[in-house]
């Protein structure tokens, strides 16, 4: 039987993140398994070079981009696409991709990387704490608090976008991949009594995966420092992380990643904290190999934890928050340690407790869990089963 021809659709953010890694991994995985894959992408970096007319049209294009609609229809017809697999549509692609595919009678599957279907800010996080007001009390709460980029105008645009596509009924015509059961339960809160916006039967569960980072070339290292990988921003817990390591100056911390407030955090960090910026694959492997453990300090519900499974694939334990999905991915004293997500003292205690354990043993436990749950072979079978099901094969 001929393998499906897949159109992957992804809108890159200005700061690289886990979603971009997932897109690259899945494209490579599908191609390795004999699928023809076309990537349709835009980057929000293009926003910087827009002229005045393009900027004026942006609110309209965020809701429905007619160029995307035409582009997607053309690709589907020219390349004989069987399935459209969407990852991110904000800001330049827009959800017009759904309408284009449906008009061509091609099934759509959307990987749900965040909570944007329910929360204009996509994170269930506001003013330093978890917030689900838009689910419980309505989307107007986000306008009251200027949740998207701290802008009332931009938040109103997000709310209009969400309400418009809910009203058209398009969400009931596409399929979804949630990364965890926790995410699926949150996603289904979009339905209100008899008003079924997303039918539960259209939601599948499949975690992300990563390739074996070292393959057979891993050489155990005693570890020189703790490692953070991710965007440098408050929601990722950078304040808490820096405050903790400022209190334990004898412990080294390496922070890998970029962010708009990077300079501010550098000024607040002690001499035991090194900022190394965004790392390419080779540099990242080097930092992982020499790390004691990876630390995850997210202050929100991460929709998944790519940094966790990448650490596991690199034979490294993880010290993580006890919040959302990540708390289910780390096994206490087996693949790492957990701490109270908003407590500096709890993080410090977890670090000291970790150092009483056999780091090498925890790292091998972590790698074993990666091989059991997050490896490419298992993930491809899950993805192929989803594709077959939505095509009714």
PDB file of N, CA and C in Angstrom, residues 269-328:
ATOM      1  N   UNK A 269      22.262  37.534  37.800  1.00  0.00           N
ATOM      2  CA  UNK A 269      22.853  36.216  38.031  1.00  0.00           C
ATOM      3  C   UNK A 269      24.239  36.313  38.662  1.00  0.00           C
ATOM      4  N   UNK A 270      24.528  35.350  39.562  1.00  0.00           N
ATOM      5  CA  UNK A 270      25.842  35.277  40.180  1.00  0.00           C
ATOM      6  C   UNK A 270      26.887  34.729  39.229  1.00  0.00           C
ATOM      7  N   UNK A 271      28.130  34.721  39.672  1.00  0.00           N
ATOM      8  CA  UNK A 271      29.244  34.282  38.817  1.00  0.00           C
ATOM      9  C   UNK A 271      29.232  32.780  38.560  1.00  0.00           C
ATOM     10  N   UNK A 272      28.417  32.037  39.305  1.00  0.00           N
ATOM     11  CA  UNK A 272      28.309  30.586  39.107  1.00  0.00           C
ATOM     12  C   UNK A 272      27.296  30.224  38.026  1.00  0.00           C
ATOM     13  N   UNK A 273      26.692  31.234  37.390  1.00  0.00           N
ATOM     14  CA  UNK A 273      25.659  31.012  36.365  1.00  0.00           C
ATOM     15  C   UNK A 273      26.185  31.499  35.015  1.00  0.00           C
ATOM     16  N   UNK A 274      26.215  30.606  34.037  1.00  0.00           N
ATOM     17  CA  UNK A 274      26.701  30.938  32.692  1.00  0.00           C
ATOM     18  C   UNK A 274      25.549  30.927  31.689  1.00  0.00           C
ATOM     19  N   UNK A 275      25.430  31.994  30.895  1.00  0.00           N
ATOM     20  CA  UNK A 275      24.453  32.055  29.809  1.00  0.00           C
ATOM     21  C   UNK A 275      25.196  31.773  28.507  1.00  0.00           C
ATOM     22  N   UNK A 276      24.780  30.738  27.788  1.00  0.00           N
ATOM     23  CA  UNK A 276      25.520  30.338  26.589  1.00  0.00           C
ATOM     24  C   UNK A 276      24.729  30.569  25.304  1.00  0.00           C
ATOM     25  N   UNK A 277      23.518  31.145  25.404  1.00  0.00           N
ATOM     26  CA  UNK A 277      22.739  31.461  24.209  1.00  0.00           C
ATOM     27  C   UNK A 277      22.144  30.236  23.548  1.00  0.00           C
ATOM     28  N   UNK A 278      21.634  30.432  22.346  1.00  0.00           N
ATOM     29  CA  UNK A 278      21.028  29.332  21.588  1.00  0.00           C
ATOM     30  C   UNK A 278      22.126  28.419  21.061  1.00  0.00           C
ATOM     31  N   UNK A 279      21.972  27.116  21.238  1.00  0.00           N
ATOM     32  CA  UNK A 279      22.993  26.152  20.839  1.00  0.00           C
ATOM     33  C   UNK A 279      22.541  25.325  19.642  1.00  0.00           C
ATOM     34  N   UNK A 280      23.464  25.080  18.708  1.00  0.00           N
ATOM     35  CA  UNK A 280      23.150  24.139  17.636  1.00  0.00           C
ATOM     36  C   UNK A 280      23.224  22.720  18.200  1.00  0.00           C
ATOM     37  N   UNK A 281      22.893  21.736  17.370  1.00  0.00           N
ATOM     38  CA  UNK A 281      22.791  20.357  17.863  1.00  0.00           C
ATOM     39  C   UNK A 281      24.098  19.864  18.469  1.00  0.00           C
ATOM     40  N   UNK A 282      25.196  20.120  17.797  1.00  0.00           N
ATOM     41  CA  UNK A 282      26.491  19.648  18.287  1.00  0.00           C
ATOM     42  C   UNK A 282      26.836  20.288  19.630  1.00  0.00           C
ATOM     43  N   UNK A 283      26.591  21.583  19.749  1.00  0.00           N
ATOM     44  CA  UNK A 283      26.879  22.284  20.999  1.00  0.00           C
ATOM     45  C   UNK A 283      25.982  21.797  22.127  1.00  0.00           C
ATOM     46  N   UNK A 284      24.709  21.549  21.786  1.00  0.00           N
ATOM     47  CA  UNK A 284      23.758  21.074  22.792  1.00  0.00           C
ATOM     48  C   UNK A 284      24.167  19.708  23.329  1.00  0.00           C
ATOM     49  N   UNK A 285      24.600  18.816  22.439  1.00  0.00           N
ATOM     50  CA  UNK A 285      25.037  17.485  22.868  1.00  0.00           C
ATOM     51  C   UNK A 285      26.233  17.580  23.799  1.00  0.00           C
ATOM     52  N   UNK A 286      27.125  18.490  23.499  1.00  0.00           N
ATOM     53  CA  UNK A 286      28.307  18.669  24.343  1.00  0.00           C
ATOM     54  C   UNK A 286      27.904  19.135  25.741  1.00  0.00           C
ATOM     55  N   UNK A 287      26.974  20.094  25.796  1.00  0.00           N
ATOM     56  CA  UNK A 287      26.522  20.594  27.093  1.00  0.00           C
ATOM     57  C   UNK A 287      25.764  19.510  27.862  1.00  0.00           C
ATOM     58  N   UNK A 288      24.942  18.738  27.165  1.00  0.00           N
ATOM     59  CA  UNK A 288      24.204  17.652  27.819  1.00  0.00           C
ATOM     60  C   UNK A 288      25.158  16.602  28.369  1.00  0.00           C
ATOM     61  N   UNK A 289      26.156  16.264  27.590  1.00  0.00           N
ATOM     62  CA  UNK A 289      27.089  15.210  27.995  1.00  0.00           C
ATOM     63  C   UNK A 289      27.829  15.566  29.288  1.00  0.00           C
ATOM     64  N   UNK A 290      28.110  16.837  29.483  1.00  0.00           N
ATOM     65  CA  UNK A 290      28.882  17.275  30.644  1.00  0.00           C
ATOM     66  C   UNK A 290      28.021  17.764  31.809  1.00  0.00           C
ATOM     67  N   UNK A 291      26.697  17.609  31.678  1.00  0.00           N
ATOM     68  CA  UNK A 291      25.790  18.079  32.731  1.00  0.00           C
ATOM     69  C   UNK A 291      25.553  17.011  33.799  1.00  0.00           C
ATOM     70  N   UNK A 292      25.319  17.474  35.014  1.00  0.00           N
ATOM     71  CA  UNK A 292      24.910  16.561  36.084  1.00  0.00           C
ATOM     72  C   UNK A 292      23.463  16.127  35.870  1.00  0.00           C
ATOM     73  N   UNK A 293      22.620  17.099  35.568  1.00  0.00           N
ATOM     74  CA  UNK A 293      21.195  16.854  35.337  1.00  0.00           C
ATOM     75  C   UNK A 293      20.622  18.070  34.627  1.00  0.00           C
ATOM     76  N   UNK A 294      19.455  17.891  34.027  1.00  0.00           N
ATOM     77  CA  UNK A 294      18.719  18.989  33.398  1.00  0.00           C
ATOM     78  C   UNK A 294      17.666  19.481  34.387  1.00  0.00           C
ATOM     79  N   UNK A 295      17.524  20.796  34.507  1.00  0.00           N
ATOM     80  CA  UNK A 295      16.532  21.377  35.416  1.00  0.00           C
ATOM     81  C   UNK A 295      15.424  22.040  34.608  1.00  0.00           C
ATOM     82  N   UNK A 296      14.165  21.732  34.967  1.00  0.00           N
ATOM     83  CA  UNK A 296      12.982  22.299  34.307  1.00  0.00           C
ATOM     84  C   UNK A 296      12.186  23.059  35.359  1.00  0.00           C
ATOM     85  N   UNK A 297      12.039  24.365  35.171  1.00  0.00           N
ATOM     86  CA  UNK A 297      11.429  25.220  36.196  1.00  0.00           C
ATOM     87  C   UNK A 297      10.146  25.906  35.717  1.00  0.00           C
ATOM     88  N   UNK A 298       9.491  25.383  34.708  1.00  0.00           N
ATOM     89  CA  UNK A 298       8.303  26.029  34.120  1.00  0.00           C
ATOM     90  C   UNK A 298       7.252  26.350  35.180  1.00  0.00           C
ATOM     91  N   UNK A 299       6.679  27.550  35.055  1.00  0.00           N
ATOM     92  CA  UNK A 299       5.662  28.010  35.993  1.00  0.00           C
ATOM     93  C   UNK A 299       4.246  27.853  35.434  1.00  0.00           C
ATOM     94  N   UNK A 300       4.140  27.222  34.275  1.00  0.00           N
ATOM     95  CA  UNK A 300       2.836  27.017  33.649  1.00  0.00           C
ATOM     96  C   UNK A 300       2.661  25.537  33.330  1.00  0.00           C
ATOM     97  N   UNK A 301       1.452  25.168  32.855  1.00  0.00           N
ATOM     98  CA  UNK A 301       1.240  23.811  32.353  1.00  0.00           C
ATOM     99  C   UNK A 301       1.983  23.690  31.022  1.00  0.00           C
ATOM    100  N   UNK A 302       3.117  23.066  30.991  1.00  0.00           N
ATOM    101  CA  UNK A 302       3.734  22.765  29.703  1.00  0.00           C
ATOM    102  C   UNK A 302       2.851  21.732  29.001  1.00  0.00           C
ATOM    103  N   UNK A 303       2.545  21.953  27.716  1.00  0.00           N
ATOM    104  CA  UNK A 303       1.704  20.976  27.011  1.00  0.00           C
ATOM    105  C   UNK A 303       2.444  19.660  26.826  1.00  0.00           C
ATOM    106  N   UNK A 304       3.747  19.707  26.924  1.00  0.00           N
ATOM    107  CA  UNK A 304       4.579  18.518  26.943  1.00  0.00           C
ATOM    108  C   UNK A 304       5.896  18.952  27.583  1.00  0.00           C
ATOM    109  N   UNK A 305       6.940  18.170  27.413  1.00  0.00           N
ATOM    110  CA  UNK A 305       8.228  18.551  27.954  1.00  0.00           C
ATOM    111  C   UNK A 305       9.337  18.007  27.079  1.00  0.00           C
ATOM    112  N   UNK A 306       9.554  18.660  25.926  1.00  0.00           N
ATOM    113  CA  UNK A 306      10.602  18.188  25.021  1.00  0.00           C
ATOM    114  C   UNK A 306      11.958  18.164  25.712  1.00  0.00           C
ATOM    115  N   UNK A 307      12.186  19.134  26.584  1.00  0.00           N
ATOM    116  CA  UNK A 307      13.471  19.171  27.286  1.00  0.00           C
ATOM    117  C   UNK A 307      13.651  17.957  28.186  1.00  0.00           C
ATOM    118  N   UNK A 308      12.538  17.390  28.671  1.00  0.00           N
ATOM    119  CA  UNK A 308      12.615  16.198  29.524  1.00  0.00           C
ATOM    120  C   UNK A 308      13.044  14.988  28.706  1.00  0.00           C
ATOM    121  N   UNK A 309      12.357  14.755  27.575  1.00  0.00           N
ATOM    122  CA  UNK A 309      12.695  13.543  26.814  1.00  0.00           C
ATOM    123  C   UNK A 309      14.046  13.680  26.107  1.00  0.00           C
ATOM    124  N   UNK A 310      14.454  14.905  25.782  1.00  0.00           N
ATOM    125  CA  UNK A 310      15.787  15.092  25.210  1.00  0.00           C
ATOM    126  C   UNK A 310      16.854  14.792  26.256  1.00  0.00           C
ATOM    127  N   UNK A 311      16.589  15.174  27.504  1.00  0.00           N
ATOM    128  CA  UNK A 311      17.512  14.826  28.587  1.00  0.00           C
ATOM    129  C   UNK A 311      17.576  13.313  28.755  1.00  0.00           C
ATOM    130  N   UNK A 312      16.417  12.672  28.753  1.00  0.00           N
ATOM    131  CA  UNK A 312      16.373  11.209  28.891  1.00  0.00           C
ATOM    132  C   UNK A 312      17.148  10.530  27.757  1.00  0.00           C
ATOM    133  N   UNK A 313      16.972  11.026  26.535  1.00  0.00           N
ATOM    134  CA  UNK A 313      17.677  10.438  25.389  1.00  0.00           C
ATOM    135  C   UNK A 313      19.173  10.645  25.481  1.00  0.00           C
ATOM    136  N   UNK A 314      19.591  11.611  26.313  1.00  0.00           N
ATOM    137  CA  UNK A 314      21.008  11.889  26.521  1.00  0.00           C
ATOM    138  C   UNK A 314      21.522  11.262  27.819  1.00  0.00           C
ATOM    139  N   UNK A 315      20.740  10.323  28.386  1.00  0.00           N
ATOM    140  CA  UNK A 315      21.143   9.610  29.602  1.00  0.00           C
ATOM    141  C   UNK A 315      21.249  10.545  30.805  1.00  0.00           C
ATOM    142  N   UNK A 316      20.408  11.570  30.843  1.00  0.00           N
ATOM    143  CA  UNK A 316      20.479  12.518  31.954  1.00  0.00           C
ATOM    144  C   UNK A 316      19.174  12.543  32.745  1.00  0.00           C
ATOM    145  N   UNK A 317      19.302  12.611  34.065  1.00  0.00           N
ATOM    146  CA  UNK A 317      18.147  12.756  34.935  1.00  0.00           C
ATOM    147  C   UNK A 317      17.614  14.187  34.855  1.00  0.00           C
ATOM    148  N   UNK A 318      16.391  14.385  35.357  1.00  0.00           N
ATOM    149  CA  UNK A 318      15.743  15.693  35.292  1.00  0.00           C
ATOM    150  C   UNK A 318      15.246  16.087  36.679  1.00  0.00           C
ATOM    151  N   UNK A 319      15.523  17.329  37.060  1.00  0.00           N
ATOM    152  CA  UNK A 319      14.959  17.919  38.270  1.00  0.00           C
ATOM    153  C   UNK A 319      13.875  18.887  37.800  1.00  0.00           C
ATOM    154  N   UNK A 320      12.612  18.577  38.120  1.00  0.00           N
ATOM    155  CA  UNK A 320      11.516  19.320  37.498  1.00  0.00           C
ATOM    156  C   UNK A 320      10.490  19.817  38.505  1.00  0.00           C
ATOM    157  N   UNK A 321       9.657  20.735  38.032  1.00  0.00           N
ATOM    158  CA  UNK A 321       8.514  21.197  38.813  1.00  0.00           C
ATOM    159  C   UNK A 321       7.502  20.066  38.967  1.00  0.00           C
ATOM    160  N   UNK A 322       6.604  20.252  39.927  1.00  0.00           N
ATOM    161  CA  UNK A 322       5.549  19.259  40.173  1.00  0.00           C
ATOM    162  C   UNK A 322       4.237  19.719  39.542  1.00  0.00           C
ATOM    163  N   UNK A 323       4.329  20.354  38.372  1.00  0.00           N
ATOM    164  CA  UNK A 323       3.182  21.021  37.767  1.00  0.00           C
ATOM    165  C   UNK A 323       2.828  20.425  36.413  1.00  0.00           C
ATOM    166  N   UNK A 324       1.532  20.263  36.158  1.00  0.00           N
ATOM    167  CA  UNK A 324       1.062  19.877  34.828  1.00  0.00           C
ATOM    168  C   UNK A 324       1.613  18.559  34.329  1.00  0.00           C
ATOM    169  N   UNK A 325       1.935  18.519  33.037  1.00  0.00           N
ATOM    170  CA  UNK A 325       2.373  17.286  32.397  1.00  0.00           C
ATOM    171  C   UNK A 325       3.739  16.800  32.879  1.00  0.00           C
ATOM    172  N   UNK A 326       4.624  17.739  33.143  1.00  0.00           N
ATOM    173  CA  UNK A 326       6.001  17.353  33.447  1.00  0.00           C
ATOM    174  C   UNK A 326       6.083  16.521  34.721  1.00  0.00           C
ATOM    175  N   UNK A 327       5.205  16.791  35.675  1.00  0.00           N
ATOM    176  CA  UNK A 327       5.255  16.013  36.927  1.00  0.00           C
ATOM    177  C   UNK A 327       4.995  14.537  36.680  1.00  0.00           C
ATOM    178  N   UNK A 328       4.261  14.214  35.565  1.00  0.00           N
ATOM    179  CA  UNK A 328       3.979  12.812  35.254  1.00  0.00           C
ATOM    180  C   UNK A 328       5.120  12.172  34.461  1.00  0.00           C
TER     181      UNK A 328
END
